[in-house]
């Protein structure tokens, strides 16, 4: 079974630009979560999507947004990039909520560098 | 405030020298405690889930245990390939709370 895939793997952007990252979950997984990982802060939760609806949201500004499509693929968008947005962005998929399984499986991440 | 704290931040072991990593949590309504391994430049790799105090799970040289306040990841006779960052996370209300990890280096 294929794992979680994320594209692109690496991205370099300039301050003020916007960026869109993509995530394809494991087949059969309908919940997708996004995280930001930086050396100082560790893994921080951005948001979670299930059935095309955002179910949970972390403490990030409105510049960070996401969406999920009917095939469970998800995208996240960051507008007006700041230097501090440089990080590894990780996507994790899991079975639908309510199944009793909370196991998340992570993709390899997208390394975003803002210059 | 829901929080997960890991210690130590970094650990260097000689090959074969057993040790334990600690994960203490204050997460209301904890539904599960997770351990992940993360290699540089990669996403975290799922290791274990623990759901109730007293539960233990093993995989090769790793054993995870859970009490009402903390979890331990015991590493028995580690090898250099066990070098990685180990993350723990508590889940409550469908949200994960991650610790900042323990960076483990095993020296041959």
PDB file of C-alpha atoms in Angstrom:
ATOM      1  CA  UNK A   1       0.000   0.000   0.000  1.00  0.00           C
ATOM      2  CA  UNK A   2       1.445   3.376  -0.970  1.00  0.00           C
ATOM      3  CA  UNK A   3       2.244   5.780   1.836  1.00  0.00           C
ATOM      4  CA  UNK A   4       1.411   9.437   2.233  1.00  0.00           C
ATOM      5  CA  UNK A   5       2.844  11.515  -0.579  1.00  0.00           C
ATOM      6  CA  UNK A   6       3.608  15.211  -0.493  1.00  0.00           C
ATOM      7  CA  UNK A   7       4.544  17.538  -3.308  1.00  0.00           C
ATOM      8  CA  UNK A   8       6.728  19.362  -3.867  1.00  0.00           C
ATOM      9  CA  UNK A   9       9.479  18.063  -1.593  1.00  0.00           C
ATOM     10  CA  UNK A  10      11.454  21.299  -1.623  1.00  0.00           C
ATOM     11  CA  UNK A  11      10.419  24.862  -2.305  1.00  0.00           C
ATOM     12  CA  UNK A  12      12.151  28.223  -2.187  1.00  0.00           C
ATOM     13  CA  UNK A  13       9.976  31.328  -2.120  1.00  0.00           C
ATOM     14  CA  UNK A  14      10.447  35.028  -1.518  1.00  0.00           C
ATOM     15  CA  UNK A  15       8.829  37.053   1.265  1.00  0.00           C
ATOM     16  CA  UNK A  16       5.382  38.237   0.286  1.00  0.00           C
ATOM     17  CA  UNK A  17       4.716  35.420  -2.146  1.00  0.00           C
ATOM     18  CA  UNK A  18       2.185  32.660  -1.594  1.00  0.00           C
ATOM     19  CA  UNK A  19       2.635  28.914  -1.762  1.00  0.00           C
ATOM     20  CA  UNK A  20       0.441  25.816  -2.127  1.00  0.00           C
ATOM     21  CA  UNK A  21       1.478  22.418  -0.824  1.00  0.00           C
ATOM     22  CA  UNK A  22      -0.218  19.152  -1.732  1.00  0.00           C
ATOM     23  CA  UNK A  23      -0.819  15.924   0.180  1.00  0.00           C
ATOM     24  CA  UNK A  24      -2.250  12.590  -0.947  1.00  0.00           C
ATOM     25  CA  UNK A  25      -3.228  10.339   1.969  1.00  0.00           C
ATOM     26  CA  UNK A  26      -2.944   6.579   2.214  1.00  0.00           C
ATOM     27  CA  UNK A  27      -5.690   4.876   0.233  1.00  0.00           C
ATOM     28  CA  UNK A  28      -8.740   4.490   2.453  1.00  0.00           C
ATOM     29  CA  UNK A  29      -7.681   7.201   4.885  1.00  0.00           C
ATOM     30  CA  UNK A  30     -10.115  10.069   4.947  1.00  0.00           C
ATOM     31  CA  UNK A  31      -8.633  12.319   7.611  1.00  0.00           C
ATOM     32  CA  UNK A  32      -5.680  14.571   6.810  1.00  0.00           C
ATOM     33  CA  UNK A  33      -3.770  16.722   9.272  1.00  0.00           C
ATOM     34  CA  UNK A  34      -1.088  19.313   8.606  1.00  0.00           C
ATOM     35  CA  UNK A  35       1.828  20.224  10.862  1.00  0.00           C
ATOM     36  CA  UNK A  36       4.634  22.749  10.824  1.00  0.00           C
ATOM     37  CA  UNK A  37       7.975  21.555  12.164  1.00  0.00           C
ATOM     38  CA  UNK A  38      10.785  23.903  13.109  1.00  0.00           C
ATOM     39  CA  UNK A  39      13.909  23.241  15.203  1.00  0.00           C
ATOM     40  CA  UNK A  40      12.796  25.584  17.957  1.00  0.00           C
ATOM     41  CA  UNK A  41       9.078  24.779  18.197  1.00  0.00           C
ATOM     42  CA  UNK A  42       8.929  21.143  17.199  1.00  0.00           C
ATOM     43  CA  UNK A  43       5.773  19.819  15.557  1.00  0.00           C
ATOM     44  CA  UNK A  44       2.884  22.256  15.698  1.00  0.00           C
ATOM     45  CA  UNK A  45      -0.610  21.388  14.598  1.00  0.00           C
ATOM     46  CA  UNK A  46      -2.046  23.505  11.784  1.00  0.00           C
ATOM     47  CA  UNK A  47      -5.394  21.948  10.928  1.00  0.00           C
ATOM     48  CA  UNK A  48      -7.244  18.731  10.276  1.00  0.00           C
ATOM     49  CA  UNK A  49      -9.665  17.910   7.499  1.00  0.00           C
ATOM     50  CA  UNK A  50     -12.196  15.156   7.190  1.00  0.00           C
ATOM     51  CA  UNK A  51     -14.801  14.743   4.490  1.00  0.00           C
ATOM     52  CA  UNK A  52     -13.825  18.092   2.928  1.00  0.00           C
ATOM     53  CA  UNK A  53     -14.479  19.926   6.216  1.00  0.00           C
ATOM     54  CA  UNK A  54     -11.987  21.485   8.601  1.00  0.00           C
ATOM     55  CA  UNK A  55     -12.551  19.801  11.964  1.00  0.00           C
ATOM     56  CA  UNK A  56      -9.768  21.279  14.062  1.00  0.00           C
ATOM     57  CA  UNK A  57      -7.486  24.255  13.742  1.00  0.00           C
ATOM     58  CA  UNK A  58      -4.281  25.127  15.561  1.00  0.00           C
ATOM     59  CA  UNK A  59      -3.098  28.520  16.669  1.00  0.00           C
ATOM     60  CA  UNK A  60      -1.816  29.913  13.382  1.00  0.00           C
ATOM     61  CA  UNK A  61      -2.711  33.169  11.618  1.00  0.00           C
ATOM     62  CA  UNK A  62      -5.286  33.314   8.849  1.00  0.00           C
ATOM     63  CA  UNK A  63      -2.501  33.370   6.250  1.00  0.00           C
ATOM     64  CA  UNK A  64      -2.457  29.604   6.684  1.00  0.00           C
ATOM     65  CA  UNK A  65      -5.400  27.864   5.067  1.00  0.00           C
ATOM     66  CA  UNK A  66      -6.246  24.495   3.663  1.00  0.00           C
ATOM     67  CA  UNK A  67      -8.826  22.436   1.915  1.00  0.00           C
ATOM     68  CA  UNK A  68      -9.669  18.849   1.198  1.00  0.00           C
ATOM     69  CA  UNK A  69     -11.092  17.392  -1.971  1.00  0.00           C
ATOM     70  CA  UNK A  70     -13.644  14.643  -2.413  1.00  0.00           C
ATOM     71  CA  UNK A  71     -10.874  12.077  -3.051  1.00  0.00           C
ATOM     72  CA  UNK A  72      -9.376  13.017   0.383  1.00  0.00           C
ATOM     73  CA  UNK A  73      -6.371  14.757  -1.160  1.00  0.00           C
ATOM     74  CA  UNK A  74      -5.556  17.960   0.661  1.00  0.00           C
ATOM     75  CA  UNK A  75      -3.796  21.209  -0.030  1.00  0.00           C
ATOM     76  CA  UNK A  76      -2.537  23.895   2.271  1.00  0.00           C
ATOM     77  CA  UNK A  77      -1.855  27.458   1.272  1.00  0.00           C
ATOM     78  CA  UNK A  78       0.283  30.099   2.911  1.00  0.00           C
ATOM     79  CA  UNK A  79      -0.174  33.646   1.697  1.00  0.00           C
ATOM     80  CA  UNK A  80       2.091  36.649   2.192  1.00  0.00           C
ATOM     81  CA  UNK A  81       5.049  34.508   3.195  1.00  0.00           C
ATOM     82  CA  UNK A  82       7.292  35.616   6.050  1.00  0.00           C
ATOM     83  CA  UNK A  83      10.838  34.520   6.844  1.00  0.00           C
ATOM     84  CA  UNK A  84       9.502  32.711   9.921  1.00  0.00           C
ATOM     85  CA  UNK A  85       7.380  30.455   7.734  1.00  0.00           C
ATOM     86  CA  UNK A  86      10.504  28.560   6.710  1.00  0.00           C
ATOM     87  CA  UNK A  87       9.906  25.060   8.022  1.00  0.00           C
ATOM     88  CA  UNK A  88       9.200  21.447   7.204  1.00  0.00           C
ATOM     89  CA  UNK A  89       5.483  21.062   6.501  1.00  0.00           C
ATOM     90  CA  UNK A  90       4.200  17.609   7.261  1.00  0.00           C
ATOM     91  CA  UNK A  91       0.970  15.967   6.276  1.00  0.00           C
ATOM     92  CA  UNK A  92      -0.429  12.986   8.159  1.00  0.00           C
ATOM     93  CA  UNK A  93      -3.331  10.740   7.249  1.00  0.00           C
ATOM     94  CA  UNK A  94      -5.510   8.514   9.378  1.00  0.00           C
ATOM     95  CA  UNK A  95      -8.703   6.514   9.180  1.00  0.00           C
ATOM     96  CA  UNK A  96     -11.927   8.381   9.616  1.00  0.00           C
ATOM     97  CA  UNK A  97     -12.633   9.597  13.141  1.00  0.00           C
ATOM     98  CA  UNK A  98     -14.824   7.484  15.355  1.00  0.00           C
ATOM     99  CA  UNK A  99     -13.172   4.237  14.336  1.00  0.00           C
ATOM    100  CA  UNK A 100     -11.204   4.142  17.570  1.00  0.00           C
ATOM    101  CA  UNK A 101      -7.928   4.322  15.665  1.00  0.00           C
ATOM    102  CA  UNK A 102      -5.938   7.503  16.075  1.00  0.00           C
ATOM    103  CA  UNK A 103      -2.811   6.290  14.326  1.00  0.00           C
ATOM    104  CA  UNK A 104      -1.407   8.896  12.006  1.00  0.00           C
ATOM    105  CA  UNK A 105       0.976   8.153   9.182  1.00  0.00           C
ATOM    106  CA  UNK A 106       3.189  10.962   8.000  1.00  0.00           C
ATOM    107  CA  UNK A 107       4.438  11.915   4.594  1.00  0.00           C
ATOM    108  CA  UNK A 108       8.063  12.906   3.929  1.00  0.00           C
ATOM    109  CA  UNK A 109       7.236  16.598   4.210  1.00  0.00           C
ATOM    110  CA  UNK A 110       7.767  19.678   2.106  1.00  0.00           C
ATOM    111  CA  UNK A 111      10.796  21.775   3.029  1.00  0.00           C
ATOM    112  CA  UNK A 112       9.854  25.418   2.517  1.00  0.00           C
ATOM    113  CA  UNK A 113      12.540  28.074   2.561  1.00  0.00           C
ATOM    114  CA  UNK A 114      11.493  31.737   2.505  1.00  0.00           C
ATOM    115  CA  UNK A 115      14.170  34.239   1.499  1.00  0.00           C
TER     116      UNK A 115
ATOM    117  CA  UNK B   1      -2.874  23.780  29.253  1.00  0.00           C
ATOM    118  CA  UNK B   2      -2.503  20.510  27.371  1.00  0.00           C
ATOM    119  CA  UNK B   3       1.160  19.750  27.043  1.00  0.00           C
ATOM    120  CA  UNK B   4       3.684  17.005  26.365  1.00  0.00           C
ATOM    121  CA  UNK B   5       7.266  17.280  27.606  1.00  0.00           C
ATOM    122  CA  UNK B   6      10.122  15.017  26.612  1.00  0.00           C
ATOM    123  CA  UNK B   7      13.451  14.472  28.334  1.00  0.00           C
ATOM    124  CA  UNK B   8      16.306  14.465  27.837  1.00  0.00           C
ATOM    125  CA  UNK B   9      16.554  16.702  24.768  1.00  0.00           C
ATOM    126  CA  UNK B  10      19.578  14.769  23.586  1.00  0.00           C
ATOM    127  CA  UNK B  11      21.114  11.457  24.570  1.00  0.00           C
ATOM    128  CA  UNK B  12      24.366   9.847  23.513  1.00  0.00           C
ATOM    129  CA  UNK B  13      24.788   6.133  24.161  1.00  0.00           C
ATOM    130  CA  UNK B  14      27.481   3.622  23.456  1.00  0.00           C
ATOM    131  CA  UNK B  15      26.343   0.714  21.342  1.00  0.00           C
ATOM    132  CA  UNK B  16      24.790  -1.837  23.693  1.00  0.00           C
ATOM    133  CA  UNK B  17      24.194   0.679  26.510  1.00  0.00           C
ATOM    134  CA  UNK B  18      20.495   0.486  27.424  1.00  0.00           C
ATOM    135  CA  UNK B  19      18.543   3.573  28.489  1.00  0.00           C
ATOM    136  CA  UNK B  20      15.091   5.143  28.669  1.00  0.00           C
ATOM    137  CA  UNK B  21      13.468   8.225  27.174  1.00  0.00           C
ATOM    138  CA  UNK B  22      10.778  10.032  29.114  1.00  0.00           C
ATOM    139  CA  UNK B  23       7.532  11.623  27.960  1.00  0.00           C
ATOM    140  CA  UNK B  24       5.418  13.349  30.596  1.00  0.00           C
ATOM    141  CA  UNK B  25       1.992  14.673  29.706  1.00  0.00           C
ATOM    142  CA  UNK B  26      -0.739  16.897  31.020  1.00  0.00           C
ATOM    143  CA  UNK B  27      -3.404  16.290  28.417  1.00  0.00           C
ATOM    144  CA  UNK B  28      -7.018  16.368  29.529  1.00  0.00           C
ATOM    145  CA  UNK B  29      -9.061  13.478  28.265  1.00  0.00           C
ATOM    146  CA  UNK B  30      -6.064  11.648  26.843  1.00  0.00           C
ATOM    147  CA  UNK B  31      -7.208   9.023  24.370  1.00  0.00           C
ATOM    148  CA  UNK B  32      -3.831   7.671  23.398  1.00  0.00           C
ATOM    149  CA  UNK B  33      -0.099   8.195  23.708  1.00  0.00           C
ATOM    150  CA  UNK B  34       1.982   7.779  20.562  1.00  0.00           C
ATOM    151  CA  UNK B  35       5.672   7.246  19.902  1.00  0.00           C
ATOM    152  CA  UNK B  36       7.318   8.115  16.590  1.00  0.00           C
ATOM    153  CA  UNK B  37      10.807   7.881  15.208  1.00  0.00           C
ATOM    154  CA  UNK B  38      12.049  10.630  12.901  1.00  0.00           C
ATOM    155  CA  UNK B  39      15.184  10.498  10.782  1.00  0.00           C
ATOM    156  CA  UNK B  40      16.737  13.732   9.476  1.00  0.00           C
ATOM    157  CA  UNK B  41      14.818  15.217   6.543  1.00  0.00           C
ATOM    158  CA  UNK B  42      12.003  12.663   6.799  1.00  0.00           C
ATOM    159  CA  UNK B  43       8.544  12.524   8.264  1.00  0.00           C
ATOM    160  CA  UNK B  44       7.922  10.808  11.603  1.00  0.00           C
ATOM    161  CA  UNK B  45       7.530   7.029  11.447  1.00  0.00           C
ATOM    162  CA  UNK B  46       4.847   5.497  13.658  1.00  0.00           C
ATOM    163  CA  UNK B  47       6.181   3.158  16.367  1.00  0.00           C
ATOM    164  CA  UNK B  48       3.600   2.536  19.102  1.00  0.00           C
ATOM    165  CA  UNK B  49       0.218   3.530  20.468  1.00  0.00           C
ATOM    166  CA  UNK B  50      -0.605   3.108  24.160  1.00  0.00           C
ATOM    167  CA  UNK B  51      -4.158   3.603  25.340  1.00  0.00           C
ATOM    168  CA  UNK B  52      -4.250   2.861  29.054  1.00  0.00           C
ATOM    169  CA  UNK B  53      -2.003   3.003  32.108  1.00  0.00           C
ATOM    170  CA  UNK B  54      -0.069  -0.203  32.591  1.00  0.00           C
ATOM    171  CA  UNK B  55      -0.006  -0.999  28.897  1.00  0.00           C
ATOM    172  CA  UNK B  56       3.296  -2.051  27.321  1.00  0.00           C
ATOM    173  CA  UNK B  57       4.299  -2.620  23.707  1.00  0.00           C
ATOM    174  CA  UNK B  58       7.513  -3.963  22.219  1.00  0.00           C
ATOM    175  CA  UNK B  59       9.194  -3.861  18.844  1.00  0.00           C
ATOM    176  CA  UNK B  60      12.692  -5.226  18.406  1.00  0.00           C
ATOM    177  CA  UNK B  61      14.932  -3.300  20.845  1.00  0.00           C
ATOM    178  CA  UNK B  62      12.198  -0.829  21.821  1.00  0.00           C
ATOM    179  CA  UNK B  63       9.606  -1.101  24.570  1.00  0.00           C
ATOM    180  CA  UNK B  64       7.055   1.569  25.382  1.00  0.00           C
ATOM    181  CA  UNK B  65       5.218   1.802  28.703  1.00  0.00           C
ATOM    182  CA  UNK B  66       2.495   4.105  29.998  1.00  0.00           C
ATOM    183  CA  UNK B  67       1.502   5.364  33.438  1.00  0.00           C
ATOM    184  CA  UNK B  68      -1.140   7.940  34.354  1.00  0.00           C
ATOM    185  CA  UNK B  69       1.379  10.786  34.064  1.00  0.00           C
ATOM    186  CA  UNK B  70       4.148   9.656  31.745  1.00  0.00           C
ATOM    187  CA  UNK B  71       5.405   7.239  29.175  1.00  0.00           C
ATOM    188  CA  UNK B  72       8.818   5.686  28.758  1.00  0.00           C
ATOM    189  CA  UNK B  73      10.544   4.387  25.679  1.00  0.00           C
ATOM    190  CA  UNK B  74      13.103   1.819  26.784  1.00  0.00           C
ATOM    191  CA  UNK B  75      15.914   1.027  24.378  1.00  0.00           C
ATOM    192  CA  UNK B  76      17.724  -2.237  25.048  1.00  0.00           C
ATOM    193  CA  UNK B  77      21.225  -2.818  23.658  1.00  0.00           C
ATOM    194  CA  UNK B  78      20.890  -0.043  21.048  1.00  0.00           C
ATOM    195  CA  UNK B  79      22.683  -0.130  17.718  1.00  0.00           C
ATOM    196  CA  UNK B  80      23.921   2.832  15.623  1.00  0.00           C
ATOM    197  CA  UNK B  81      20.894   2.445  13.326  1.00  0.00           C
ATOM    198  CA  UNK B  82      18.672   3.371  16.276  1.00  0.00           C
ATOM    199  CA  UNK B  83      20.071   6.901  16.080  1.00  0.00           C
ATOM    200  CA  UNK B  84      17.150   9.240  15.372  1.00  0.00           C
ATOM    201  CA  UNK B  85      14.835  11.709  17.059  1.00  0.00           C
ATOM    202  CA  UNK B  86      12.078  10.061  19.043  1.00  0.00           C
ATOM    203  CA  UNK B  87       8.816  11.971  19.386  1.00  0.00           C
ATOM    204  CA  UNK B  88       5.891  11.327  21.648  1.00  0.00           C
ATOM    205  CA  UNK B  89       2.409  12.760  21.268  1.00  0.00           C
ATOM    206  CA  UNK B  90      -0.819  12.685  23.232  1.00  0.00           C
ATOM    207  CA  UNK B  91      -4.163  12.769  21.493  1.00  0.00           C
ATOM    208  CA  UNK B  92      -7.281  14.337  22.961  1.00  0.00           C
ATOM    209  CA  UNK B  93     -10.356  15.534  21.167  1.00  0.00           C
ATOM    210  CA  UNK B  94      -8.902  14.322  17.859  1.00  0.00           C
ATOM    211  CA  UNK B  95      -5.974  16.718  18.229  1.00  0.00           C
ATOM    212  CA  UNK B  96      -2.365  15.649  18.665  1.00  0.00           C
ATOM    213  CA  UNK B  97      -0.012  17.362  21.103  1.00  0.00           C
ATOM    214  CA  UNK B  98       3.614  16.633  20.270  1.00  0.00           C
ATOM    215  CA  UNK B  99       6.661  16.885  22.480  1.00  0.00           C
ATOM    216  CA  UNK B 100       9.817  18.427  21.050  1.00  0.00           C
ATOM    217  CA  UNK B 101      11.586  15.082  20.902  1.00  0.00           C
ATOM    218  CA  UNK B 102      14.710  13.362  22.173  1.00  0.00           C
ATOM    219  CA  UNK B 103      17.631  13.207  19.779  1.00  0.00           C
ATOM    220  CA  UNK B 104      19.345   9.850  20.275  1.00  0.00           C
ATOM    221  CA  UNK B 105      22.855   9.154  19.035  1.00  0.00           C
ATOM    222  CA  UNK B 106      24.267   5.644  19.382  1.00  0.00           C
ATOM    223  CA  UNK B 107      28.031   5.505  19.052  1.00  0.00           C
ATOM    224  CA  UNK B 108      29.630   2.315  17.640  1.00  0.00           C
TER     225      UNK B 108
END
